């Protein structure tokens, strides 16, 4: 042990980060820019592992393709990884290709930034019926996730989306928007074809509380009004404000902006209804889901809600009145939930790895030496992408505090982990490989544009099958 510690002090600190989404990339970037590294007190050698062949995590597989601001975040992450001081190793699954024991052998510290990709549960009768879907699963489909089926059942004319956050609005927008408007994005061809065949006419979004309690952002809300041939429909009886709502509107500019936008739409919609659109997006508030209904066929035929009222604190209570809506599909988008990781404790209720400021805890609540967490797997799926920077700062701060007492790697040679992956036949991908895949996707977009038959310029088209991503990256 003493020998290892002595050698650890004279070589670069070996750190593995598991998960190459924004949380993982921010953590790597902050560590490379920490004062000890910049001042030359010690060096770091970082490997960034990703289960998918491509980097960027939730940015690539969890955000609607028609968000222009996301490109800015991708560009920032690209710059960090393109510097060459952080090694990217994709298509490597934690718990399958490499175990915690492996990581401990090759690294002094491991940071888990695996995020949260599955849907939070909604426990109401009928939730498991055919035609009832998780919003996160739908997001994975339209974002071309390599591990979900290529087809999605889009047979419903009327659809309910449960939730009042950004994901609920993304899901609703993708369901109701005419797919031709998505051609200028990177959506894969199977997604375009699937959406094109959808018979949808009405999408209803339901929130439990009032317009002043919605969880989406003004930008998300405004994007709804930019859709062609889609009317936004609101209901006067849903516009209820209590003392807490009034206070929120007075004290929070973001809430004030959103409430103003919604109330303006409510006033305007009747004035503009001369030429009705072919599709409608309905926004409902003060509705709490009670039951998904079955028309006798074993699939969704409607959904039942209890009408709610605000209680003065911004929370809602039931009124005992109910409303039913005929729909043939229901999407729940009430939040994401983390997934357990092999050999680590897991808080199933919160969907996080138990930790204190990023130091991972064992079953007894003691910190596990050399094991850390950051991002959504650390604090739960709340906040915007930028919030993970502060999160990473805290985790890296504790890692640096622990630096001299970390359990040293038995084999810190950077080549050793590559040898192990090759020995196990893992078809890992690299940053150079991602650049090849990136160029390939851009070339697909250029070919589509050059074809000219649709009259749409496309920046890129996403490659979906994992085997194709790996082949292109490794060629």
Coordinates of C-alpha atoms in Angstrom, one line a residue, residues 27-473:
X27 CA -16.9 17.4 -14.1
X28 CA -14.0 16.5 -16.4
X29 CA -13.6 20.1 -17.5
X30 CA -13.7 21.5 -14.0
X31 CA -11.1 18.9 -12.8
X32 CA -8.7 19.8 -15.6
X33 CA -9.0 23.5 -14.8
X34 CA -8.7 23.2 -11.0
X35 CA -6.1 25.4 -9.4
X36 CA -3.8 22.5 -8.3
X37 CA -3.6 21.3 -11.9
X38 CA -3.2 24.8 -13.3
X39 CA -0.5 25.6 -10.8
X40 CA 1.4 22.3 -11.6
X41 CA 0.9 20.8 -8.1
X42 CA -0.3 17.6 -9.7
X43 CA -1.5 16.2 -13.0
X44 CA -4.7 14.5 -13.9
X45 CA -5.4 11.8 -16.5
X46 CA -9.2 11.5 -17.2
X47 CA -11.1 8.8 -19.1
X48 CA -14.7 9.6 -19.9
X49 CA -16.8 6.4 -20.4
X50 CA -20.2 6.3 -22.1
X51 CA -22.6 3.4 -22.6
X52 CA -23.6 4.7 -26.1
X53 CA -21.2 4.9 -29.0
X54 CA -21.6 8.7 -29.1
X55 CA -21.1 11.4 -26.4
X56 CA -23.4 14.1 -25.0
X57 CA -26.0 11.8 -23.2
X58 CA -29.2 13.6 -22.6
X59 CA -28.3 16.4 -25.1
X60 CA -28.3 13.8 -27.9
X61 CA -31.0 11.4 -26.5
X62 CA -33.3 13.4 -24.2
X63 CA -34.0 16.8 -25.8
X64 CA -36.4 17.6 -28.6
X65 CA -34.6 18.0 -31.9
X66 CA -36.2 21.4 -32.7
X67 CA -34.5 23.2 -29.8
X68 CA -32.0 25.6 -31.4
X69 CA -30.3 26.5 -28.1
X70 CA -29.2 22.9 -27.6
X71 CA -26.8 23.3 -30.5
X72 CA -24.9 25.9 -28.4
X73 CA -24.5 23.4 -25.5
X74 CA -23.3 20.7 -27.9
X75 CA -20.7 23.2 -29.3
X76 CA -19.5 23.9 -25.8
X77 CA -19.2 20.2 -24.9
X78 CA -17.4 19.5 -28.2
X79 CA -14.8 22.2 -27.4
X80 CA -14.0 20.6 -24.1
X81 CA -13.6 17.1 -25.5
X82 CA -11.8 18.3 -28.6
X83 CA -8.9 19.8 -26.6
X84 CA -7.4 16.3 -26.3
X85 CA -6.8 16.2 -22.6
X86 CA -9.8 14.1 -21.8
X87 CA -10.0 10.6 -23.3
X88 CA -13.5 9.5 -24.5
X89 CA -14.3 5.8 -24.5
X90 CA -17.8 5.1 -25.8
X91 CA -19.9 1.9 -26.2
X92 CA -18.7 0.7 -22.8
X93 CA -21.4 -0.4 -20.4
X94 CA -20.8 -0.1 -16.7
X95 CA -21.8 -3.4 -14.9
X96 CA -21.5 -5.4 -18.1
X97 CA -18.2 -4.5 -19.9
X98 CA -16.5 -3.1 -16.8
X99 CA -17.3 -3.7 -13.1
X100 CA -16.6 -1.5 -10.1
X101 CA -13.7 -3.8 -9.3
X102 CA -12.2 -3.1 -12.7
X103 CA -12.5 0.7 -12.3
X104 CA -10.9 0.5 -8.8
X105 CA -7.9 -1.4 -10.3
X106 CA -7.2 1.2 -13.0
X107 CA -8.3 4.5 -11.4
X108 CA -7.7 6.4 -8.1
X109 CA -11.2 7.8 -8.3
X110 CA -14.5 7.1 -10.1
X111 CA -17.3 9.7 -10.7
X112 CA -20.7 8.4 -11.7
X113 CA -22.7 10.8 -13.9
X114 CA -25.2 8.4 -15.4
X115 CA -28.2 10.7 -15.3
X116 CA -31.8 9.6 -15.2
X117 CA -33.5 8.2 -18.3
X118 CA -36.6 6.3 -17.2
X119 CA -40.1 7.6 -16.5
X120 CA -41.2 8.3 -13.0
X121 CA -44.1 6.1 -12.1
X122 CA -47.8 7.2 -12.1
X123 CA -49.8 4.9 -10.0
X124 CA -53.4 5.1 -11.3
X125 CA -55.7 2.3 -12.7
X126 CA -55.1 1.6 -16.4
X127 CA -51.6 2.9 -16.5
X128 CA -50.3 -0.4 -17.9
X129 CA -52.8 -0.6 -20.7
X130 CA -52.0 -0.7 -24.4
X131 CA -51.8 2.9 -25.6
X132 CA -50.4 4.2 -22.3
X133 CA -46.8 5.3 -22.7
X134 CA -43.9 6.8 -20.8
X135 CA -42.9 10.2 -22.1
X136 CA -39.2 9.4 -21.7
X137 CA -39.6 6.3 -23.9
X138 CA -41.2 8.5 -26.6
X139 CA -38.4 11.0 -26.3
X140 CA -35.8 8.2 -26.7
X141 CA -37.7 7.1 -29.9
X142 CA -37.9 10.4 -31.6
X143 CA -34.3 11.2 -30.6
X144 CA -33.0 8.0 -32.3
X145 CA -31.8 6.2 -29.2
X146 CA -30.0 3.1 -30.4
X147 CA -31.6 0.8 -27.8
X148 CA -35.3 1.4 -28.4
X149 CA -37.5 0.0 -31.2
X150 CA -37.4 1.8 -34.6
X151 CA -41.2 2.0 -34.8
X152 CA -43.6 3.8 -32.5
X153 CA -47.4 3.2 -32.5
X154 CA -48.9 6.5 -33.7
X155 CA -52.5 5.6 -34.3
X156 CA -54.4 7.9 -31.9
X157 CA -56.4 10.9 -33.1
X158 CA -56.8 12.3 -29.6
X159 CA -53.9 12.1 -27.1
X160 CA -53.5 13.1 -23.4
X161 CA -50.1 14.2 -22.1
X162 CA -49.9 14.3 -18.3
X163 CA -47.4 16.7 -16.8
X164 CA -46.6 20.4 -16.8
X165 CA -42.8 20.5 -17.2
X166 CA -40.6 21.0 -20.3
X167 CA -40.6 17.3 -21.2
X168 CA -44.4 17.2 -21.3
X169 CA -44.4 20.2 -23.7
X170 CA -41.7 18.6 -25.8
X171 CA -43.7 15.4 -26.1
X172 CA -46.9 17.3 -26.9
X173 CA -45.2 19.5 -29.5
X174 CA -43.6 16.5 -31.2
X175 CA -46.9 14.7 -31.3
X176 CA -48.9 17.7 -32.8
X177 CA -46.4 19.5 -35.0
X178 CA -46.5 18.7 -38.7
X179 CA -43.4 16.5 -39.4
X180 CA -42.4 18.6 -42.4
X181 CA -41.4 21.3 -39.9
X182 CA -39.0 18.9 -38.3
X183 CA -37.1 18.1 -41.5
X184 CA -34.6 20.9 -40.9
X185 CA -33.6 19.2 -37.6
X186 CA -31.5 16.0 -37.2
X187 CA -34.4 13.6 -36.8
X188 CA -33.8 10.1 -38.2
X189 CA -35.8 9.1 -41.3
X190 CA -37.8 6.4 -39.4
X191 CA -39.0 9.1 -37.0
X192 CA -40.0 11.4 -39.8
X193 CA -41.9 8.6 -41.6
X194 CA -43.6 7.5 -38.3
X195 CA -44.8 11.0 -37.5
X196 CA -45.9 11.5 -41.1
X197 CA -48.4 8.6 -40.8
X198 CA -49.9 9.9 -37.5
X199 CA -53.6 10.7 -37.7
X200 CA -53.5 13.0 -34.7
X201 CA -55.9 16.0 -34.6
X202 CA -55.9 16.9 -30.8
X203 CA -53.2 16.8 -28.1
X204 CA -54.3 17.7 -24.6
X205 CA -51.7 18.6 -21.9
X206 CA -52.9 18.3 -18.3
X207 CA -51.4 19.9 -15.2
X208 CA -52.4 19.3 -11.6
X209 CA -52.1 22.9 -10.5
X210 CA -52.8 26.4 -12.0
X211 CA -51.1 28.5 -14.7
X212 CA -48.8 30.2 -12.1
X213 CA -47.4 26.8 -11.0
X214 CA -46.3 25.3 -14.3
X215 CA -42.8 23.9 -14.4
X216 CA -41.9 24.7 -18.0
X217 CA -39.8 27.7 -19.1
X218 CA -41.0 30.8 -21.1
X219 CA -38.9 29.7 -24.0
X220 CA -40.6 26.3 -24.1
X221 CA -44.0 27.9 -23.9
X222 CA -43.3 30.4 -26.7
X223 CA -42.1 27.7 -29.0
X224 CA -45.7 26.3 -29.0
X225 CA -46.9 29.4 -30.9
X226 CA -44.4 28.9 -33.7
X227 CA -46.1 25.8 -35.1
X228 CA -47.8 26.0 -38.4
X229 CA -51.5 24.9 -38.7
X230 CA -51.8 24.2 -35.0
X231 CA -54.3 26.1 -32.8
X232 CA -53.6 26.5 -29.1
X233 CA -56.7 26.0 -27.1
X234 CA -57.1 27.2 -23.5
X235 CA -60.1 27.1 -21.0
X236 CA -61.2 30.1 -18.9
X237 CA -62.3 27.9 -16.0
X238 CA -58.7 26.7 -15.6
X239 CA -57.4 30.2 -15.0
X240 CA -57.5 30.3 -11.2
X241 CA -55.0 32.2 -9.0
X242 CA -54.7 32.1 -5.2
X243 CA -52.6 34.3 -2.9
X244 CA -49.5 32.3 -3.5
X245 CA -50.0 32.6 -7.3
X246 CA -50.4 36.4 -7.1
X247 CA -47.2 36.6 -5.0
X248 CA -45.3 34.3 -7.5
X249 CA -46.5 36.5 -10.4
X250 CA -45.4 39.7 -8.5
X251 CA -42.0 38.4 -7.4
X252 CA -40.9 36.1 -10.2
X253 CA -40.4 37.5 -13.7
X254 CA -40.4 34.1 -15.3
X255 CA -43.7 33.2 -13.8
X256 CA -45.1 36.6 -14.7
X257 CA -44.0 36.2 -18.3
X258 CA -45.6 32.7 -18.6
X259 CA -48.9 33.7 -17.0
X260 CA -49.1 36.8 -19.3
X261 CA -48.4 34.7 -22.4
X262 CA -51.1 32.2 -21.4
X263 CA -53.7 34.8 -20.6
X264 CA -53.0 36.7 -23.8
X265 CA -53.5 33.4 -25.8
X266 CA -56.7 32.9 -23.9
X267 CA -58.0 36.3 -25.0
X268 CA -56.6 36.0 -28.6
X269 CA -57.8 32.6 -29.5
X270 CA -61.4 33.5 -30.0
X271 CA -60.5 36.5 -32.1
X272 CA -58.4 34.4 -34.4
X273 CA -60.7 31.5 -34.9
X274 CA -61.9 32.4 -38.4
X275 CA -59.7 29.8 -40.2
X276 CA -59.4 26.8 -37.9
X277 CA -56.2 24.7 -38.1
X278 CA -56.1 21.0 -38.8
X279 CA -54.6 20.2 -35.4
X280 CA -55.1 21.6 -31.9
X281 CA -53.0 21.7 -28.8
X282 CA -55.1 22.0 -25.7
X283 CA -53.6 23.3 -22.4
X284 CA -55.5 22.3 -19.3
X285 CA -54.8 23.2 -15.7
X286 CA -56.2 22.0 -12.3
X287 CA -56.7 18.4 -13.5
X288 CA -55.4 15.4 -11.5
X289 CA -55.5 12.1 -13.3
X290 CA -57.7 9.4 -11.7
X291 CA -58.0 6.6 -14.2
X292 CA -57.1 5.6 -17.7
X293 CA -60.3 4.1 -19.3
X294 CA -60.7 1.0 -21.4
X295 CA -63.4 0.9 -24.0
X296 CA -63.6 -2.9 -23.7
X297 CA -60.8 -3.6 -26.2
X298 CA -58.0 -3.6 -23.7
X299 CA -56.6 -0.3 -25.0
X300 CA -57.0 3.3 -24.0
X301 CA -60.4 4.9 -24.8
X302 CA -60.4 7.8 -22.5
X303 CA -59.0 9.4 -19.3
X304 CA -60.7 10.6 -16.2
X305 CA -59.6 13.5 -14.0
X306 CA -60.6 15.1 -10.8
X307 CA -61.0 18.9 -11.0
X308 CA -58.7 20.6 -8.6
X309 CA -58.7 24.0 -6.8
X310 CA -55.8 26.0 -5.4
X311 CA -55.6 26.1 -1.6
X312 CA -54.0 29.5 -1.1
X313 CA -50.4 28.2 -0.8
X314 CA -50.1 27.3 -4.5
X315 CA -50.9 23.7 -3.9
X316 CA -54.1 22.0 -5.2
X317 CA -56.8 20.0 -3.5
X318 CA -59.6 17.9 -5.0
X319 CA -63.1 19.3 -5.6
X320 CA -64.9 16.0 -5.9
X321 CA -65.9 17.0 -9.4
X322 CA -64.7 14.8 -12.3
X323 CA -64.1 15.3 -16.0
X324 CA -63.6 12.7 -18.8
X325 CA -61.9 13.1 -22.1
X326 CA -62.0 10.6 -25.0
X327 CA -58.4 9.9 -26.0
X328 CA -56.8 6.8 -27.6
X329 CA -53.3 7.3 -26.1
X330 CA -51.9 8.7 -22.9
X331 CA -48.3 9.8 -22.3
X332 CA -47.1 10.4 -18.8
X333 CA -44.3 13.0 -18.5
X334 CA -44.2 13.7 -14.8
X335 CA -40.5 13.5 -14.5
X336 CA -37.5 11.2 -14.9
X337 CA -36.1 8.6 -12.5
X338 CA -32.6 7.3 -12.0
X339 CA -31.7 3.6 -12.4
X340 CA -29.6 1.6 -9.9
X341 CA -26.0 0.9 -10.6
X342 CA -24.3 -2.5 -9.9
X343 CA -22.3 -2.7 -6.7
X344 CA -23.5 0.8 -5.4
X345 CA -26.3 1.6 -2.9
X346 CA -29.4 3.1 -4.4
X347 CA -32.2 5.3 -3.1
X348 CA -35.2 3.8 -5.1
X349 CA -37.6 6.5 -3.8
X350 CA -35.5 9.4 -5.1
X351 CA -33.8 7.5 -7.9
X352 CA -30.3 8.6 -6.8
X353 CA -27.1 7.1 -5.5
X354 CA -27.0 8.0 -1.8
X355 CA -24.3 10.7 -1.4
X356 CA -23.1 13.6 0.6
X357 CA -22.2 16.5 -1.6
X358 CA -21.1 14.0 -4.3
X359 CA -19.2 11.6 -2.0
X360 CA -21.0 8.2 -2.5
X361 CA -22.2 6.5 0.7
X362 CA -22.4 2.8 1.6
X363 CA -25.3 1.0 3.3
X364 CA -24.1 2.3 6.7
X365 CA -24.0 5.9 5.5
X366 CA -20.2 6.1 5.4
X367 CA -18.4 7.6 2.4
X368 CA -17.0 5.0 0.0
X369 CA -13.3 6.1 -0.6
X370 CA -12.7 7.2 -4.2
X371 CA -16.3 6.9 -5.4
X372 CA -18.3 10.0 -6.3
X373 CA -21.5 11.1 -8.1
X374 CA -22.6 14.2 -10.0
X375 CA -25.6 15.3 -12.1
X376 CA -29.1 13.8 -11.9
X377 CA -27.9 10.5 -10.4
X378 CA -26.5 12.6 -7.5
X379 CA -29.4 15.0 -6.8
X380 CA -32.4 13.8 -8.8
X381 CA -33.7 14.9 -12.2
X382 CA -34.4 18.6 -11.4
X383 CA -33.2 21.8 -12.9
X384 CA -31.9 22.8 -16.3
X385 CA -28.8 21.5 -18.0
X386 CA -26.7 24.4 -16.7
X387 CA -27.4 23.5 -13.1
X388 CA -25.1 20.5 -13.4
X389 CA -22.1 22.8 -13.5
X390 CA -22.6 23.9 -9.9
X391 CA -23.2 20.3 -9.0
X392 CA -19.9 19.2 -10.7
X393 CA -18.0 22.0 -8.9
X394 CA -19.1 20.6 -5.5
X395 CA -18.3 17.0 -6.4
X396 CA -14.8 17.9 -7.8
X397 CA -14.2 20.0 -4.7
X398 CA -14.6 17.0 -2.5
X399 CA -12.6 14.8 -4.8
X400 CA -9.7 17.3 -4.6
X401 CA -10.0 17.5 -0.8
X402 CA -9.7 13.7 -0.7
X403 CA -6.9 13.5 -3.3
X404 CA -4.0 12.5 -1.0
X405 CA -6.0 9.7 0.8
X406 CA -7.6 8.1 -2.3
X407 CA -7.1 4.3 -2.6
X408 CA -4.5 4.2 -5.3
X409 CA -5.0 2.3 -8.6
X410 CA -3.0 -0.9 -8.8
X411 CA -2.5 -0.4 -12.6
X412 CA -2.6 3.3 -13.4
X413 CA -1.0 3.0 -16.9
X414 CA -3.6 4.5 -19.3
X415 CA -2.9 1.7 -21.8
X416 CA -3.9 -1.0 -19.3
X417 CA -7.7 -0.2 -19.5
X418 CA -7.5 -0.3 -23.4
X419 CA -5.8 -3.7 -23.2
X420 CA -8.5 -5.0 -20.9
X421 CA -11.3 -3.7 -23.2
X422 CA -9.6 -5.3 -26.2
X423 CA -9.0 -8.6 -24.3
X424 CA -12.8 -8.7 -23.5
X425 CA -13.8 -7.9 -27.1
X426 CA -15.5 -4.6 -26.3
X427 CA -15.9 -2.6 -29.4
X428 CA -15.2 0.7 -27.7
X429 CA -15.4 4.0 -29.7
X430 CA -13.1 7.1 -29.3
X431 CA -13.3 10.8 -29.8
X432 CA -11.8 10.4 -33.3
X433 CA -14.5 7.9 -34.0
X434 CA -17.2 10.4 -32.9
X435 CA -15.7 12.9 -35.3
X436 CA -16.1 10.4 -38.1
X437 CA -19.7 9.6 -37.1
X438 CA -20.4 13.4 -36.8
X439 CA -19.1 14.0 -40.3
X440 CA -21.1 11.0 -41.6
X441 CA -24.3 12.4 -40.1
X442 CA -23.6 15.8 -41.6
X443 CA -22.9 14.2 -45.0
X444 CA -26.3 12.4 -44.8
X445 CA -27.9 15.9 -44.3
X446 CA -26.0 17.4 -47.2
X447 CA -27.0 14.5 -49.5
X448 CA -30.7 15.1 -48.5
X449 CA -30.4 18.8 -49.2
X450 CA -28.6 18.2 -52.5
X451 CA -31.4 15.9 -53.6
X452 CA -33.7 19.0 -53.4
X453 CA -37.0 17.1 -53.7
X454 CA -38.3 18.4 -50.3
X455 CA -36.9 21.9 -50.7
X456 CA -35.5 21.6 -47.1
X457 CA -31.8 22.2 -46.1
X458 CA -30.7 19.6 -43.5
X459 CA -27.7 20.1 -41.3
X460 CA -27.4 16.4 -40.4
X461 CA -29.4 13.2 -40.1
X462 CA -28.9 11.1 -37.0
X463 CA -27.7 7.5 -37.4
X464 CA -29.8 5.2 -35.2
X465 CA -28.7 1.5 -35.2
X466 CA -25.9 1.0 -32.6
X467 CA -24.1 -1.4 -34.9
X468 CA -23.9 1.3 -37.7
X469 CA -22.7 3.9 -35.2
X470 CA -20.0 1.6 -33.9
X471 CA -18.9 0.5 -37.5
X472 CA -18.7 4.1 -38.7
X473 CA -16.8 5.2 -35.6

